[in-house]
XYZ file of C-alpha atoms in Angstrom:
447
model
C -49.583 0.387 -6.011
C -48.793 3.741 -8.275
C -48.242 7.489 -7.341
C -51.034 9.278 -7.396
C -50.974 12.085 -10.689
C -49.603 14.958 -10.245
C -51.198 17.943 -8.386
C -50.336 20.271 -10.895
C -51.994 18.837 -13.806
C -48.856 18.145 -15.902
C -48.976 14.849 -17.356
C -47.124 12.098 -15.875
C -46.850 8.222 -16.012
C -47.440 6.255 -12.982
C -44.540 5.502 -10.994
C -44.594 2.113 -9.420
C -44.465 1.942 -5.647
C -42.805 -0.778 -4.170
C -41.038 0.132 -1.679
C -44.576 0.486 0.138
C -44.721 -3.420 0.055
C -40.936 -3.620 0.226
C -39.029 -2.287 2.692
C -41.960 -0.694 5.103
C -43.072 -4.448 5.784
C -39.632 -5.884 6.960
C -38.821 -3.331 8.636
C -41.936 -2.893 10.312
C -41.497 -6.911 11.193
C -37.887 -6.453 12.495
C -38.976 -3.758 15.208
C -41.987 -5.793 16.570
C -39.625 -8.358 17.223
C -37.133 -5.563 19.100
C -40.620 -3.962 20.662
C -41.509 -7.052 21.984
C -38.707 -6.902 24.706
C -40.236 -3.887 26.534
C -43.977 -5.134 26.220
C -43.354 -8.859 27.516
C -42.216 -7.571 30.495
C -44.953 -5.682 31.260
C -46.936 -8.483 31.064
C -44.293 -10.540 32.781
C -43.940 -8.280 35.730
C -46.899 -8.823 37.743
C -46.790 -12.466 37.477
C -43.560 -12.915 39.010
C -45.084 -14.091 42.154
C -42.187 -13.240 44.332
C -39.139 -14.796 42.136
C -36.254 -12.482 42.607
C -38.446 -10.310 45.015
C -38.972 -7.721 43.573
C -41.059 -4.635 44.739
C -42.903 -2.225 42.716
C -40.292 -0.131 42.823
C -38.040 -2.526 41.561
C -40.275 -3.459 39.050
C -39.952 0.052 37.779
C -36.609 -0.186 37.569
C -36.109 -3.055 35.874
C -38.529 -2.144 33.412
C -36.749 1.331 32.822
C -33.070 0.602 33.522
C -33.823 -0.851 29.666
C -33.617 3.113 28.417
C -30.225 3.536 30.663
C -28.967 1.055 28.064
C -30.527 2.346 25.524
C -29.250 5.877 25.111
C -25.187 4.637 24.360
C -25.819 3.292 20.600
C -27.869 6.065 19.733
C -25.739 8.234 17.656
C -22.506 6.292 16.748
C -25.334 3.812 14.964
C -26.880 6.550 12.812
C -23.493 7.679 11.894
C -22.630 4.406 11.200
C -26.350 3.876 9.132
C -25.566 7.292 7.199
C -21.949 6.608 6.054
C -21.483 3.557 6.191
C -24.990 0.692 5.980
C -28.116 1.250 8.032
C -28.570 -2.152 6.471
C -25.426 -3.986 8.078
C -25.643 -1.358 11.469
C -29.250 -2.923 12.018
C -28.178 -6.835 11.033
C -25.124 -6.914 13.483
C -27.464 -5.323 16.265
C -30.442 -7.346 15.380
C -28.209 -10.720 16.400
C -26.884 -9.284 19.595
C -30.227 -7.964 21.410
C -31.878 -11.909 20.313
C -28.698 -13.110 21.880
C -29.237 -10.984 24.762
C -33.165 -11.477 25.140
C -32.522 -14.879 25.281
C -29.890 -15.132 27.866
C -31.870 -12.708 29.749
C -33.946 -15.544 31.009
C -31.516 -17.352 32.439
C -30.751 -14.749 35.970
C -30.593 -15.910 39.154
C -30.635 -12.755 41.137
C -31.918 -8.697 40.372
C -28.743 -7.373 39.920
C -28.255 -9.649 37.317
C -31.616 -9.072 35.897
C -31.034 -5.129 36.053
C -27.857 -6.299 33.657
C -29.411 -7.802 31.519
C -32.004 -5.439 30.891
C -29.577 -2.871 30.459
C -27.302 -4.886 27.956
C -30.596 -5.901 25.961
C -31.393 -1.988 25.562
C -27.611 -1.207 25.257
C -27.634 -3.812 21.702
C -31.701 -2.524 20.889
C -30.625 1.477 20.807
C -29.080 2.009 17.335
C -32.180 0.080 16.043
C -34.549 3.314 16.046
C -31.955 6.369 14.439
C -30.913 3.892 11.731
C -33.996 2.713 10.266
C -35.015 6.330 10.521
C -32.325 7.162 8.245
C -32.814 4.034 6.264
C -36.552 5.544 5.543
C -35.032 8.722 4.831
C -33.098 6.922 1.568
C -36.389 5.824 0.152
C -39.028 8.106 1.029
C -39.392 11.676 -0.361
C -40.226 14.616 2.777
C -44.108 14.475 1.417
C -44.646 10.599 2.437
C -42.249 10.586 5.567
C -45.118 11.198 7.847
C -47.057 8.180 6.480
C -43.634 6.069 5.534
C -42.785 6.874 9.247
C -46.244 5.659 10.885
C -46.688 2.582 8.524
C -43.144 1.426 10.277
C -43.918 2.513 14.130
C -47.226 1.279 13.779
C -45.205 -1.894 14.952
C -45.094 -0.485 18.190
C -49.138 -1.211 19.036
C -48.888 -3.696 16.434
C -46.516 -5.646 18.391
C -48.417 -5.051 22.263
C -51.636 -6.360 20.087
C -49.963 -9.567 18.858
C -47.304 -10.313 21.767
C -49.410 -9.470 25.255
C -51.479 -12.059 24.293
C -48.775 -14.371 23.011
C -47.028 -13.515 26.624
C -50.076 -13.843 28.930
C -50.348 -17.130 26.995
C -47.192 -18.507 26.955
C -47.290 -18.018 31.158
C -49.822 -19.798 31.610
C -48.333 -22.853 30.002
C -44.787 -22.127 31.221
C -42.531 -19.871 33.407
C -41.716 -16.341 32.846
C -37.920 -17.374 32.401
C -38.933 -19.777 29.301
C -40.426 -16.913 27.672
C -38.159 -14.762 27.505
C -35.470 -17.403 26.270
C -37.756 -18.296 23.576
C -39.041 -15.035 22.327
C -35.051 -14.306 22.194
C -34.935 -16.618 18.980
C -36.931 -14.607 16.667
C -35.069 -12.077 15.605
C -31.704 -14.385 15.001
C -33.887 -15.783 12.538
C -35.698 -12.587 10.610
C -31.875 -11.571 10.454
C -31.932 -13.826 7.466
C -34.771 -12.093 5.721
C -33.433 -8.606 6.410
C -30.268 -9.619 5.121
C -31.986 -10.781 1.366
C -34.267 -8.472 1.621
C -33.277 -4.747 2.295
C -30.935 -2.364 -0.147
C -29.497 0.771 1.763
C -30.723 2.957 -1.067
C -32.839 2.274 -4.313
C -30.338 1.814 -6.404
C -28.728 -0.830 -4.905
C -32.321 -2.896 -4.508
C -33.176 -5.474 -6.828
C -36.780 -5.683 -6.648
C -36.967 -2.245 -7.990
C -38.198 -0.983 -11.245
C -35.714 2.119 -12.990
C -38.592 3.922 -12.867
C -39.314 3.559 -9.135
C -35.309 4.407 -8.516
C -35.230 7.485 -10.970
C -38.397 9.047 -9.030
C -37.257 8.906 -5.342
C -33.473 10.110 -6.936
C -34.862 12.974 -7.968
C -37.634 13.240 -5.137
C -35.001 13.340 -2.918
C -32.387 15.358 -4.102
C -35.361 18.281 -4.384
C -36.461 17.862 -0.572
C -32.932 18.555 -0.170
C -32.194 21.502 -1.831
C -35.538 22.689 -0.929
C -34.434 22.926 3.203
C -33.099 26.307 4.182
C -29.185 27.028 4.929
C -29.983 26.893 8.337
C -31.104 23.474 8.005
C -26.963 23.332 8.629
C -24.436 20.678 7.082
C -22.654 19.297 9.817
C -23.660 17.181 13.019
C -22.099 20.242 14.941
C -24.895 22.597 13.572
C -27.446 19.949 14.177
C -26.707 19.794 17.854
C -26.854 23.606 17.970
C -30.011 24.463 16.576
C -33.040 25.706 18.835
C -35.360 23.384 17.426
C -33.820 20.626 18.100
C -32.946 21.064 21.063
C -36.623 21.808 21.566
C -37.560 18.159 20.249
C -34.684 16.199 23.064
C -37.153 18.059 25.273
C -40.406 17.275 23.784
C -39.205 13.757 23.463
C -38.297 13.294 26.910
C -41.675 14.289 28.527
C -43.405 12.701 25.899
C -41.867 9.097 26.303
C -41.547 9.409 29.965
C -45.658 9.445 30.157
C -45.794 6.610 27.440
C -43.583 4.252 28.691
C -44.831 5.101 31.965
C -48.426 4.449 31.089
C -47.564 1.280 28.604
C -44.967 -0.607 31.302
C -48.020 -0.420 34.238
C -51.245 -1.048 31.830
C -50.979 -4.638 32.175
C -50.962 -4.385 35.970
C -54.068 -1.739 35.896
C -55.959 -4.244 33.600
C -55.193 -6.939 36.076
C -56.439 -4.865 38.736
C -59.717 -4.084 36.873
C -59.764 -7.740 35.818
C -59.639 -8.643 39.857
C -56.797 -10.602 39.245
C -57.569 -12.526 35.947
C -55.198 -15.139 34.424
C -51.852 -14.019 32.112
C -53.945 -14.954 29.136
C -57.004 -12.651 30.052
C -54.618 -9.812 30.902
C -52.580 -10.148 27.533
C -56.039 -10.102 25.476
C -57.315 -6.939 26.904
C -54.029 -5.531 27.140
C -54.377 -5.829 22.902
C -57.457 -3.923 22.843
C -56.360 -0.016 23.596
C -53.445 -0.430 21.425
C -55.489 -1.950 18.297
C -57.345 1.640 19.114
C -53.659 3.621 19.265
C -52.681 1.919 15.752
C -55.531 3.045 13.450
C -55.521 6.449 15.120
C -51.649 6.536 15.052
C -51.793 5.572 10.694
C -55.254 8.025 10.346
C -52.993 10.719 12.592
C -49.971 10.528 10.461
C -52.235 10.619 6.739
C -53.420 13.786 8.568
C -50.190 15.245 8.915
C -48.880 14.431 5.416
C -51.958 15.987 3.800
C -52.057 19.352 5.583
C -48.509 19.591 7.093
C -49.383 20.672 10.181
C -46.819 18.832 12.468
C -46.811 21.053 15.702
C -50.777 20.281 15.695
C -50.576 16.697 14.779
C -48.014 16.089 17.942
C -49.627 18.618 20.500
C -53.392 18.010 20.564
C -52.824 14.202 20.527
C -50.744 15.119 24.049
C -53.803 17.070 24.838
C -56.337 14.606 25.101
C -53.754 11.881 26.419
C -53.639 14.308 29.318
C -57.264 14.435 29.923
C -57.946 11.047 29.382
C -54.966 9.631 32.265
C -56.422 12.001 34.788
C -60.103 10.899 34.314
C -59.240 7.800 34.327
C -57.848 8.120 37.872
C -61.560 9.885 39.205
C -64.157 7.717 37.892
C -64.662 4.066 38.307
C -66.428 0.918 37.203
C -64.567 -1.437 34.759
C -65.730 -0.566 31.163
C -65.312 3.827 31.569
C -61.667 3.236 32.572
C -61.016 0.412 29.811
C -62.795 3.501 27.635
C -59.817 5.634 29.131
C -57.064 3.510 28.699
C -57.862 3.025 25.225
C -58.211 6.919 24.729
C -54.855 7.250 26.116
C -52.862 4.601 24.598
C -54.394 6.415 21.167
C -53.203 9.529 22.453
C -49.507 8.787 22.887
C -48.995 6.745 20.166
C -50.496 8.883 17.549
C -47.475 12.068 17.285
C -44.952 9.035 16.521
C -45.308 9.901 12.421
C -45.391 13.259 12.447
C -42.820 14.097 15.123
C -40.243 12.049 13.307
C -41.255 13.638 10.289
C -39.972 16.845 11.705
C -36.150 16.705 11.940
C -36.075 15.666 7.739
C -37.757 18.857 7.493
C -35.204 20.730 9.640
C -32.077 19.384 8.347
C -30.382 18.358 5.664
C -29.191 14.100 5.272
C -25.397 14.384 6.471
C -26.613 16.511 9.961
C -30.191 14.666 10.209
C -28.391 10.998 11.344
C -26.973 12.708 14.552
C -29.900 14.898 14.970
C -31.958 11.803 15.153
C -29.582 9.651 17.106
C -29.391 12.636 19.959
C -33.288 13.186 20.337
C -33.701 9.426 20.743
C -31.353 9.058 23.131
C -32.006 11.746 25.423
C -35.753 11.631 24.318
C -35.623 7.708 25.744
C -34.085 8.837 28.964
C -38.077 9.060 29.649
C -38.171 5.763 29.579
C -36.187 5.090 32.537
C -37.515 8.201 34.304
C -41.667 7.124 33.767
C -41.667 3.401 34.533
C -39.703 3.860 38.029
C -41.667 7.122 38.745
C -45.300 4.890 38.478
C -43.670 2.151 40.927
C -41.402 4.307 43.136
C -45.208 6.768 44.048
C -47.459 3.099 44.133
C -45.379 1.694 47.014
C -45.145 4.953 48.805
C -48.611 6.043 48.390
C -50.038 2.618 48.000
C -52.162 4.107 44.908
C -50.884 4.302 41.332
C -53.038 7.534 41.072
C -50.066 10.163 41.845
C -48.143 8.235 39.651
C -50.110 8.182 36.730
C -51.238 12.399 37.553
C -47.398 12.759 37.713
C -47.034 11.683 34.034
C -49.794 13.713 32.822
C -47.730 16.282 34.181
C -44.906 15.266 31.891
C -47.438 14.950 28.829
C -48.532 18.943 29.725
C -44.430 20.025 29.158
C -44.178 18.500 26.308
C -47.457 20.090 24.884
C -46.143 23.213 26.279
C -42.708 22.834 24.294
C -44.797 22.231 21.228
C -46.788 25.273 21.237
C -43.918 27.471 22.355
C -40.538 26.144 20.886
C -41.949 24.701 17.546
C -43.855 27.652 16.314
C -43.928 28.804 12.509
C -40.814 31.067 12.311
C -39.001 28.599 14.866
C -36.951 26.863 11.799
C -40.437 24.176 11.242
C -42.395 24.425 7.916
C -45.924 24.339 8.695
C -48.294 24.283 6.293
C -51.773 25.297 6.348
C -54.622 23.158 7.026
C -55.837 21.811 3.659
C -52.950 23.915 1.424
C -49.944 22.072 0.108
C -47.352 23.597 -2.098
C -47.669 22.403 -5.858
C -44.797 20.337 -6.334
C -42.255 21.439 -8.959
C -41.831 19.964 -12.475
C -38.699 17.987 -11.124
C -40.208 16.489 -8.174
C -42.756 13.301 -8.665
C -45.920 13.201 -7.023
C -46.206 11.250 -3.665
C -47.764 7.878 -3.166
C -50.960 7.395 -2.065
C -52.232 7.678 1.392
């Protein structure tokens, strides 16, 4: 793989392109294996028969008292990725949450499952901000969209792959065995990521001079390219308007997706009129096989015209649409239509919304910035899972709950159009217009 030639017509050599095959891949590997804690027990959940008694409203919570954990690590791991080793910050927490996904199966009672959900998301929450900032060290502003989505596209990647693994593995044993054993994993891709990743490209191996001499000076033009306002210290991060507006974005956006990914197993059982774990896991892998090409085709979008604010707001749009239909009409194979529709729908803003805050600020300010919008952002988590269960047992319908987090989806896509508009501190490109890149930056690689 080579950049493509330059946009400008000035002659140039190709510039290998490794760190496509490189570090995107490992990554990508290393957060399936973290991703898989909050989609196993999804498909866990309604096959728990009883154990621990636990209502749906319990359910809820133990699927979303994961976030509560969650939001501690946030920002003392990006600070730890940008100064000291997203490397080393993502290998120490990378052995603790397999530790703790492991031991996880082994509670006797709820409170001590609510712990160890909480302690699992309390070691998982660096994970996110310091990859982000690992990407950040080896992709220019111009493939961050695409560099971004490659990596999340682990997220549906890993509900396509592991709801079926789950649903199968509970058939053949109980729901406590798998979670000790898909605990061990990740102990054991700690070895690869060890060998494997370099903090920046100079310290990597694998690369060519070539390679390293490109993204150097790729990156150091992104970063005198960002405006003064973009700020230099995690004090003016916190402070500026758009970033606050993205915590709220965030927030409303990943309270409707975790609230619509924790409960899609248990709608897809319903449809399935009870079907076996193993039935449920393989349908469960269908809408997000849709979300992941739309969420890559979404991002490629975003890269090639810039146009974030669009790229994260009419996804929302149609995600709203499609969870409220879903709730009116009936028969098996429309709503399966719907859930795939809105399992695309949320998934697809990941690239270009985390595209956004590199564009904002500059390196040394974008770690916190990143580290605070994930953890409040994630707070959603929490809020959407228990909101679903809490309005099924006391309406006996999951309809309000799922019209509830359409509600959450429209504030988002309100925030967008309102708080992120050109002018706002966001560059935002027109459709089909990018700026010719200067003689000292190297083209981008290919989509």
């Amino acid at each position: 793989m080579t950049d493509a030639p330059r946009a400008d017509g000035a002659a140039s050599h190709p510039i290998p392109a490794r760190r496509w095959a490189c570090v995107i891949p490992v990554a990508a590997i290393m957060y399936m294996l973290a991703y898989l804690d909050r989609n196993n027990i999804s498909v866990i959940l309604p096959y728990m028969h009883g154990d621990l008694d636990l209502s749906n409203a319990d359910k809820g919570l133990a699927g979303g008292i994961f976030f509560v954990g969650y939001v501690f690590l946030q920002i003392p791991a990006a600070v730890l990725a940008q100064r000291w080793s997203a490397r080393k910050t993502v290998l120490i927490l990378m052995v603790a949450w397999g530790l703790s996904a492991a031991l996880s199966g082994l509670v006797r009672t709820r409170g001590q499952f609510y712990l160890a959900r909480f302690v699992l998301g309390f070691f998982e929450g660096g994970v996110w901000p310091a990859v982000l900032i690992l990407l950040a060290s080896w992709f220019p502003l111009r493939e961050r969209a695409r560099a971004n989505a490659l990596w999340m596209a682990c997220l549906p990647l890993s509900s396509v792959l592991m709801a079926p693994l789950s649903g199968w593995m509970l058939d053949h044993a109980s729901w406590r065995w798998v979670l000790v054993l898909q605990g061990l994993p990740p102990l054991l891709w700690a070895v690869v990521w060890w060998f494997t990743v370099a903090d920046r490209p100079a310290q990597a191996r694998w690369i060519s001079r070539a390679e390293a001499g490109h993204l150097e000076r790729a990156l150091a033009a992104d970063e005198a390219a960002k405006p003064p306002a973009g700020g230099g210290s995690y004090l003016d991060a916190v402070r500026q308007r758009p970033v606050l507006v993205l915590i709220g974005v965030y927030f409303f956006w990943i309270t409707g997706f975790y609230g619509f990914s924790l409960w899609l197993p248990s709608v897809i059982k319903e449809l399935t009129h009870n079907g076996s774990p193993t039935e449920v896991g393989l349908l469960t892998a269908i809408p997000f096989t849709v979300a992941l090409v739309v969420m890559i085709g979404n991002a490629a979008w975003s890269d090639r015209t810039g146009r974030r604010r669009q790229a994260v707001a009419v996804p929302l749009v149609v995600g709203i649409a499609a969870l409220l239909l879903g709730q009116a009409v009936h028969g098996a194979l429309p709503r399966m239509l719907l859930l795939c529709l809105t399992a695309a729908a949320v998934y697809a803003p990941y690239g270009p919304f985390w595209a956004i805050p590199g564009q904002l600020l500059r390196f040394e300010a974008v770690a916190v910035a990143m580290g605070l919008i994930n953890a409040l952002g994630n707070l959603g988590g929490f809020a959407g899972p228990y909101l679903v269960g809490w309005l099924t047992d006391a309406t006996g319908s999951s309809l309000t709950g799922f019209a509830v987090l359409a509600g959450f989806l429209a504030v988002a896509v309100v925030l967008v159009a309102l708080g992120l508009r050109p002018g706002s501190g966001l560059p935002d490109q027109p459709s089909g217009r990018r700026p010719a890149p200067s003689a000292n930056v190297p083209p981008n690689a290919p989509s």
